[in-house]
Coordinates of N, CA and C in Angstrom, one line a residue:
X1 N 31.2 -16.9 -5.3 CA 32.4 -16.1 -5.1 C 33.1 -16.0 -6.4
X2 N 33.6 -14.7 -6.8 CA 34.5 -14.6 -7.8 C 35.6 -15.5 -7.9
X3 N 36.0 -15.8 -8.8 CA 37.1 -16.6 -9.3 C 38.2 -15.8 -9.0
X4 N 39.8 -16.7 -8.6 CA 40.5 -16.2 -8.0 C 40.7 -14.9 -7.1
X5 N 39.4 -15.1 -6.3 CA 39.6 -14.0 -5.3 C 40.2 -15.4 -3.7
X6 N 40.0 -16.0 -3.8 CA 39.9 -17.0 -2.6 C 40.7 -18.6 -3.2
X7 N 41.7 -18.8 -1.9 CA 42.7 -19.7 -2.1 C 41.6 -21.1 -2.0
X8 N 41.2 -21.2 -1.4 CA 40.9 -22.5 -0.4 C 39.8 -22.3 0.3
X9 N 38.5 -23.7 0.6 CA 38.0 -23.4 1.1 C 38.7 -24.8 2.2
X10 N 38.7 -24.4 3.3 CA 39.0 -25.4 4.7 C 38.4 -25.7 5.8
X11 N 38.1 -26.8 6.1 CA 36.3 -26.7 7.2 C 35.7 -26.0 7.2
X12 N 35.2 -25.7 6.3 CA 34.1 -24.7 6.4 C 34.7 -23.3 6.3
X13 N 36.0 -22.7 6.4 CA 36.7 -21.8 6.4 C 37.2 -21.2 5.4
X14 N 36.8 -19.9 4.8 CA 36.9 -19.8 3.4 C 38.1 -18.9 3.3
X15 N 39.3 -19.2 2.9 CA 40.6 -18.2 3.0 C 41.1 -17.2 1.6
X16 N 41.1 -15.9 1.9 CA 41.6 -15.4 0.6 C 42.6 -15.6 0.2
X17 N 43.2 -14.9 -1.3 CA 44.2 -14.9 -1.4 C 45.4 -14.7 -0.8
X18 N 45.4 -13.5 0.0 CA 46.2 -12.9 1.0 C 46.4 -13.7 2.2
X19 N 45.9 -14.8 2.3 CA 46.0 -15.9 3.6 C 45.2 -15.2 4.8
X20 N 44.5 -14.4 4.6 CA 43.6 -14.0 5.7 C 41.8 -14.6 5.5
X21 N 41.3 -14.8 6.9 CA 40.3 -15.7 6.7 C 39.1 -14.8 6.2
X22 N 38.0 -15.6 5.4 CA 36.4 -14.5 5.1 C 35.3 -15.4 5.8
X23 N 34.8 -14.4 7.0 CA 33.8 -14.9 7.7 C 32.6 -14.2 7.2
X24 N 31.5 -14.9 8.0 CA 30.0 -13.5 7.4 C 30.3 -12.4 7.7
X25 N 30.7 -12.0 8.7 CA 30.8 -10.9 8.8 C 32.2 -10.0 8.3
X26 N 33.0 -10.4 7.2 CA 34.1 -10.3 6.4 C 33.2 -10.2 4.6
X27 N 33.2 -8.9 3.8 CA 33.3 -9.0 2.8 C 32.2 -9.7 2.7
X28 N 30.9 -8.8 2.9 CA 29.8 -8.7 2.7 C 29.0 -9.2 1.1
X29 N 29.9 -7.8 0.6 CA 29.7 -7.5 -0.8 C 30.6 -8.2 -1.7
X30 N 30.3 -8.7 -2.7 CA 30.8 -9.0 -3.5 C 32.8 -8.4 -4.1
X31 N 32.4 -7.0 -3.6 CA 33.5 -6.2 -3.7 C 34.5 -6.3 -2.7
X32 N 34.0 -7.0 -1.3 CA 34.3 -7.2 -0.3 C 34.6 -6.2 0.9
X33 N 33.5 -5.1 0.1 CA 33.2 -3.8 1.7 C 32.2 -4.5 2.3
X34 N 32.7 -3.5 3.6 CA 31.5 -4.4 4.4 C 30.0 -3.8 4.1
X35 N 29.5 -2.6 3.8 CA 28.6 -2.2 3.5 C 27.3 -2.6 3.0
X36 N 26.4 -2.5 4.0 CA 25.4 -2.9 4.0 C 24.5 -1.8 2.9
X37 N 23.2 -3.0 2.5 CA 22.9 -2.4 0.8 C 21.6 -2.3 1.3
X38 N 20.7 -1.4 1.6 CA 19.3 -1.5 1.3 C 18.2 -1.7 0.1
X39 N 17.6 -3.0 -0.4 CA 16.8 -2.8 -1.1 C 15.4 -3.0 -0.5
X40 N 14.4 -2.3 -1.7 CA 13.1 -2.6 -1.5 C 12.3 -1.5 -2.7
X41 N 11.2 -1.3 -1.4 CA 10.4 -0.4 -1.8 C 9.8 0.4 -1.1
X42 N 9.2 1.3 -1.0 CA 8.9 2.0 0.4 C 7.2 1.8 0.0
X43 N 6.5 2.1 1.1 CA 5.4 1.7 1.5 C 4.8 3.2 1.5
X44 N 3.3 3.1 0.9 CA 3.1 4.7 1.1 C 1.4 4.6 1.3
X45 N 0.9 5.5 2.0 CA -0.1 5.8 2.5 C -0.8 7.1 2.7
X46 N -1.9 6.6 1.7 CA -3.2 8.6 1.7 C -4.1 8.2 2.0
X47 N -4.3 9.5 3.2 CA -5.4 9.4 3.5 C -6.7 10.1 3.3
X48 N -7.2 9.5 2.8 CA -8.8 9.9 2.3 C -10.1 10.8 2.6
X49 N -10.5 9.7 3.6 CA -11.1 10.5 5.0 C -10.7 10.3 6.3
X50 N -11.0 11.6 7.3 CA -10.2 11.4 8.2 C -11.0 11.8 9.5
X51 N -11.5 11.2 10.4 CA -12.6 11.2 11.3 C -13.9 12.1 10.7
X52 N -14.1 11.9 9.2 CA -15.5 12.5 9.0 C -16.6 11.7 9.6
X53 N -17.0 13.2 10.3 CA -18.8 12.8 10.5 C -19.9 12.7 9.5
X54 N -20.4 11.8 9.1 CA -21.6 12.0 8.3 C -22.8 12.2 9.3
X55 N -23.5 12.9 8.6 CA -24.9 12.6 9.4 C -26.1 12.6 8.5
X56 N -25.5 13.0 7.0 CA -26.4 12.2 5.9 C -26.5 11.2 5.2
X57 N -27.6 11.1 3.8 CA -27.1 9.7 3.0 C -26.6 10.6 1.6
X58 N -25.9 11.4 1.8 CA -25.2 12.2 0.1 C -24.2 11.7 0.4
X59 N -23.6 11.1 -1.1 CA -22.3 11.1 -1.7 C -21.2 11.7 -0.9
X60 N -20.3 11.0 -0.4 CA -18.8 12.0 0.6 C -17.6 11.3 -0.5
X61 N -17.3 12.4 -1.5 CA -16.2 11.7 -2.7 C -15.2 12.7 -2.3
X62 N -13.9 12.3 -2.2 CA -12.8 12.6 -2.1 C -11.9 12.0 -2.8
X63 N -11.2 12.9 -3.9 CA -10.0 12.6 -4.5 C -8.8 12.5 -3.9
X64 N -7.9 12.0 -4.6 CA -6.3 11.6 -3.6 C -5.9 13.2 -3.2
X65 N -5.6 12.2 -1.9 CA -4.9 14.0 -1.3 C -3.6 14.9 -1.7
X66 N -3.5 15.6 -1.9 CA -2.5 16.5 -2.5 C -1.2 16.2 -2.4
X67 N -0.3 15.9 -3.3 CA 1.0 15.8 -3.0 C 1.1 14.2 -3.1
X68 N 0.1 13.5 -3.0 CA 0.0 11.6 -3.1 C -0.2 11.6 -4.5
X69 N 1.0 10.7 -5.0 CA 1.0 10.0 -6.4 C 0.4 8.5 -6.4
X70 N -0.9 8.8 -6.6 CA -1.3 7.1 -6.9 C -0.9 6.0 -7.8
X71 N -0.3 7.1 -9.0 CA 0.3 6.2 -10.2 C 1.7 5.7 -9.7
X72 N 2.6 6.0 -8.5 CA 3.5 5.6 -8.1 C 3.2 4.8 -7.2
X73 N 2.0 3.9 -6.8 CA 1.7 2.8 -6.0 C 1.8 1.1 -7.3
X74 N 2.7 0.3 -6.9 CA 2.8 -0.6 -7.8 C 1.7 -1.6 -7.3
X75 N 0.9 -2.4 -8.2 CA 0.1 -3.2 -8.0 C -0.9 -3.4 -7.1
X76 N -1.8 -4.1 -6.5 CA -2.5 -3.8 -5.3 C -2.7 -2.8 -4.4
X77 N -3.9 -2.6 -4.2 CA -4.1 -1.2 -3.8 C -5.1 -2.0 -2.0
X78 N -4.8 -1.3 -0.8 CA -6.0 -1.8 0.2 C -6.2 -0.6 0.4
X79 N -7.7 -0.6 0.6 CA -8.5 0.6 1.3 C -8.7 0.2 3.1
X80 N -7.9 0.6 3.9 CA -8.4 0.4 5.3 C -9.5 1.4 6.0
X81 N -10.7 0.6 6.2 CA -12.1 1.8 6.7 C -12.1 1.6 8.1
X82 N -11.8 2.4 9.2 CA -12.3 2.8 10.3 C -13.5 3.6 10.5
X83 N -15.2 2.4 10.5 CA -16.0 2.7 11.1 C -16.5 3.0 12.2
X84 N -16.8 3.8 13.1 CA -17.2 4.2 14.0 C -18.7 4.7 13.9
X85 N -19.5 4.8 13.2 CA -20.7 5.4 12.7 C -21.6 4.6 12.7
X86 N -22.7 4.7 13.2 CA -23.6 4.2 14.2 C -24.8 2.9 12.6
X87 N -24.5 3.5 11.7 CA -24.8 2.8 10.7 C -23.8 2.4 9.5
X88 N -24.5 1.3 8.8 CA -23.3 0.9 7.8 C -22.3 1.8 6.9
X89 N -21.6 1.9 6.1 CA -21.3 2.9 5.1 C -21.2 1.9 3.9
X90 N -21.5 2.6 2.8 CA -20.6 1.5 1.3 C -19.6 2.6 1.2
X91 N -18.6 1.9 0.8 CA -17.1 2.6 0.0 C -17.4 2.1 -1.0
X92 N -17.1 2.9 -2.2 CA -17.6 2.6 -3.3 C -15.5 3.3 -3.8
X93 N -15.3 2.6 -5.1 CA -13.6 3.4 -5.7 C -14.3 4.1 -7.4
X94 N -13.9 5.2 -7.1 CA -14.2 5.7 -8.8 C -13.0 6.0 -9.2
X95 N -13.1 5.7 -10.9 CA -11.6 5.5 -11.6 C -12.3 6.3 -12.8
X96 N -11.4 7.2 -13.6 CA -11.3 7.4 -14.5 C -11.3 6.6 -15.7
X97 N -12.3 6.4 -16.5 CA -12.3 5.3 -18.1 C -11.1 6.2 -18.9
X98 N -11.1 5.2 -20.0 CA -10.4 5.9 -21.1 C -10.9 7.0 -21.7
X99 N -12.2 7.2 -21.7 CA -12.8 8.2 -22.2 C -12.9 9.4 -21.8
X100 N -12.2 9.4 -20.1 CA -12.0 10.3 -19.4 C -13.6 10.9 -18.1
X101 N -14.1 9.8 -18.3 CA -15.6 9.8 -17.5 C -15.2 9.2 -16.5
X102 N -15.8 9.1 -15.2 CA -15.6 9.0 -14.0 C -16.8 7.5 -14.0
X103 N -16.4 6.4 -13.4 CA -16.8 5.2 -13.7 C -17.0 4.7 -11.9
X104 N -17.5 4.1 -11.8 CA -17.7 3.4 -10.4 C -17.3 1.7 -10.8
X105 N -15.5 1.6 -9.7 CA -15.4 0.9 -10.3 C -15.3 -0.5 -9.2
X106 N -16.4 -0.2 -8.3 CA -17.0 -0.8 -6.8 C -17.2 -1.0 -6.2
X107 N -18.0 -1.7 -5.4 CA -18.1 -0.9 -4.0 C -17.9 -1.9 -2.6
X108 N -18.5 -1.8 -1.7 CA -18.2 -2.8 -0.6 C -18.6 -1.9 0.9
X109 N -19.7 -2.7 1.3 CA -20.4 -2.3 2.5 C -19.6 -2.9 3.8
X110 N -19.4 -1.8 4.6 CA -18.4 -1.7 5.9 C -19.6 -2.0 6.9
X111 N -19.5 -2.6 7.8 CA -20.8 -2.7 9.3 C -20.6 -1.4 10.0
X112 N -21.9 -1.4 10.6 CA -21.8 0.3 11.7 C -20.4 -0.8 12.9
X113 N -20.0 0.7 13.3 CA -18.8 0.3 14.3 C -17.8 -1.1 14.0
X114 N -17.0 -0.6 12.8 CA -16.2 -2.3 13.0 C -15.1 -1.3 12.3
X115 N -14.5 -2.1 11.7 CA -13.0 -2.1 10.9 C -12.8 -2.7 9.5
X116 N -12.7 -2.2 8.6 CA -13.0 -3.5 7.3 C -11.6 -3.0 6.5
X117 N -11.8 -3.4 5.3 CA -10.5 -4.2 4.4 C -10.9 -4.3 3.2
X118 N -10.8 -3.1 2.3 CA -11.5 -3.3 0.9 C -10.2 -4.0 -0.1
X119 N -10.0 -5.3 -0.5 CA -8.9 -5.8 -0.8 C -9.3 -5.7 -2.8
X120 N -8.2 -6.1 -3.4 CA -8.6 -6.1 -5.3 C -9.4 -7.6 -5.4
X121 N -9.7 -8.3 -4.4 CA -10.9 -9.2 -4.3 C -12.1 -9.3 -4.2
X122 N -12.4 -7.6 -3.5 CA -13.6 -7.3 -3.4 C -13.7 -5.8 -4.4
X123 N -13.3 -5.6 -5.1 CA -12.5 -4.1 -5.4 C -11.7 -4.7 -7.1
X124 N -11.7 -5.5 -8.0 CA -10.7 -6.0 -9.2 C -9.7 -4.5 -9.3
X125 N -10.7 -3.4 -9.7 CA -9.8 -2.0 -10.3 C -8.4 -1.6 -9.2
X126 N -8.8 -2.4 -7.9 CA -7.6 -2.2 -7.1 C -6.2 -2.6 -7.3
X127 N -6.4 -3.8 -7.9 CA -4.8 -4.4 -8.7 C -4.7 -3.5 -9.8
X128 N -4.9 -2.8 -10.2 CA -4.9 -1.8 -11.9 C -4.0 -0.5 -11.1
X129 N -3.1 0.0 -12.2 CA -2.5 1.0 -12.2 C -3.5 2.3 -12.6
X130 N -4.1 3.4 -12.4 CA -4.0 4.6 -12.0 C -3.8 5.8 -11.7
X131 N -4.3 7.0 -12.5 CA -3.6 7.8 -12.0 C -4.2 9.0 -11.0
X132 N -5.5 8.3 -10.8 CA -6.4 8.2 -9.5 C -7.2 7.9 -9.2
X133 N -7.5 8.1 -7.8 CA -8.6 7.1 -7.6 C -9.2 7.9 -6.4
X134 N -10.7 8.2 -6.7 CA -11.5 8.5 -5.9 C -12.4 7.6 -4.8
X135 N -12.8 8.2 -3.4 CA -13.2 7.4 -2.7 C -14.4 8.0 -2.4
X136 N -15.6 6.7 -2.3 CA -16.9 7.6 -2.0 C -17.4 6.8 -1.0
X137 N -17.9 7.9 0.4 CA -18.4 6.8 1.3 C -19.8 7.6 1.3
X138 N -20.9 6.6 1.9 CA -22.0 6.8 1.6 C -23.1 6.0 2.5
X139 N -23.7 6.1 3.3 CA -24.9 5.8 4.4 C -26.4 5.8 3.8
X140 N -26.6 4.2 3.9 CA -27.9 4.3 3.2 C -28.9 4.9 4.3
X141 N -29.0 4.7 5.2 CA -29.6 5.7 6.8 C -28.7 6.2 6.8
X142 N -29.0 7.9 7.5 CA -28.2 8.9 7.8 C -27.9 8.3 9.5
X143 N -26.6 8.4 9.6 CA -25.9 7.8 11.4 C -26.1 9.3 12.1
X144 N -26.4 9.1 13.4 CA -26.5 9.9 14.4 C -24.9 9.9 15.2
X145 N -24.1 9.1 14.8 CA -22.9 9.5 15.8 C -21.9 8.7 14.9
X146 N -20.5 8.9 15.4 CA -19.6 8.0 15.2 C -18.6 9.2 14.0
X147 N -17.9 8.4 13.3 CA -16.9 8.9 12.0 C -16.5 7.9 11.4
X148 N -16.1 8.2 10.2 CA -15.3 7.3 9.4 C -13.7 8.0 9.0
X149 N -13.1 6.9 8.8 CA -11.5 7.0 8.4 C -11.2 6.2 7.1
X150 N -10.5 6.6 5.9 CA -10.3 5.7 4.9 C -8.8 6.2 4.6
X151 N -8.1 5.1 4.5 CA -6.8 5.0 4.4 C -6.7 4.2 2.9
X152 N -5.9 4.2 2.4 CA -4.6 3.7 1.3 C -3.9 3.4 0.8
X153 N -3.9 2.0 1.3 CA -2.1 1.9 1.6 C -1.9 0.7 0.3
X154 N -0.5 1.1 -0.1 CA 0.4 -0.2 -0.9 C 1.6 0.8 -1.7
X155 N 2.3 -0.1 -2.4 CA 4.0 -0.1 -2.1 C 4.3 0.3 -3.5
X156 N 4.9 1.7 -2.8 CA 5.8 2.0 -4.8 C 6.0 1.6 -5.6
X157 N 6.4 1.8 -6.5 CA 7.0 1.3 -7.5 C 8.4 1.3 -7.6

């Protein structure tokens, strides 16, 4: 508490100057409005692919979708894959080097029909800042049925 804002404190009872009492829910803020402050960060999420069918084993690369700023994702990056495809897929992340070449910078095999979690433990380039990042999914057997979903998610800056 600021100095001489508050006379006394008495059982537990914290009294201002003015002889009126400050409870929690009295002078929140330091300023002593009641106003409530939101901090944080907002949470943001692109999506990649989105119920693609494969039914080959070629390369499916997609760059961040339009209007998504990857370089405004702070730190850790998760890839969430919704497989439904009757065979495995690898997700592989390609990042631009300094040289400006397109680098593969990992990959990680999803099971046919499950749900996986490409985290910066399976993925290092994931904790790295960027200012994009491509996603490549890819079936070593071509699948007869199903789709994939790849999502994006982690938190501004």
């Amino acid at each position: 508490m600021p100095a001489g804002d508050y006379d006394y404190i008495r059982s537990g009872r914290v009294r201002r100057t003015n002889g009126t009492e400050a409870n929690e829910a009295d002078g929140i803020n330091v300023d002593g409005s009641r106003n409530t402050r939101l901090v944080g960060r907002s949470y943001l999420e692109a999506l990649y692919h989105n119920a693609l069918a494969i039914t080959d084993t070629a390369n499916k690369d997609i760059a961040a979708p339009a209007g998504v700023d990857i370089a405004a994702i702070s730190g850790r990056k998760t890839l969430m894959v919704f497989n439904t495809l009757n065979q495995p897929v690898i997700v592989s992340v390609l990042v631009k080097n300094s040289s400006g070449a397109t680098a593969n910078a990992g990959s990680k095999t999803i099971p046919a029909t499950s749900f996986g979690v490409v985290t910066a433990a399976d993925i290092p380039a994931l904790a790295d800042a960027w200012a994009s990042i491509t996603v490549r999914a890819q079936c070593s057997t071509a699948p007869t049925g199903g789709s994939l979903t790849i999502n994006l998610q982690g938190v501004q800056a």
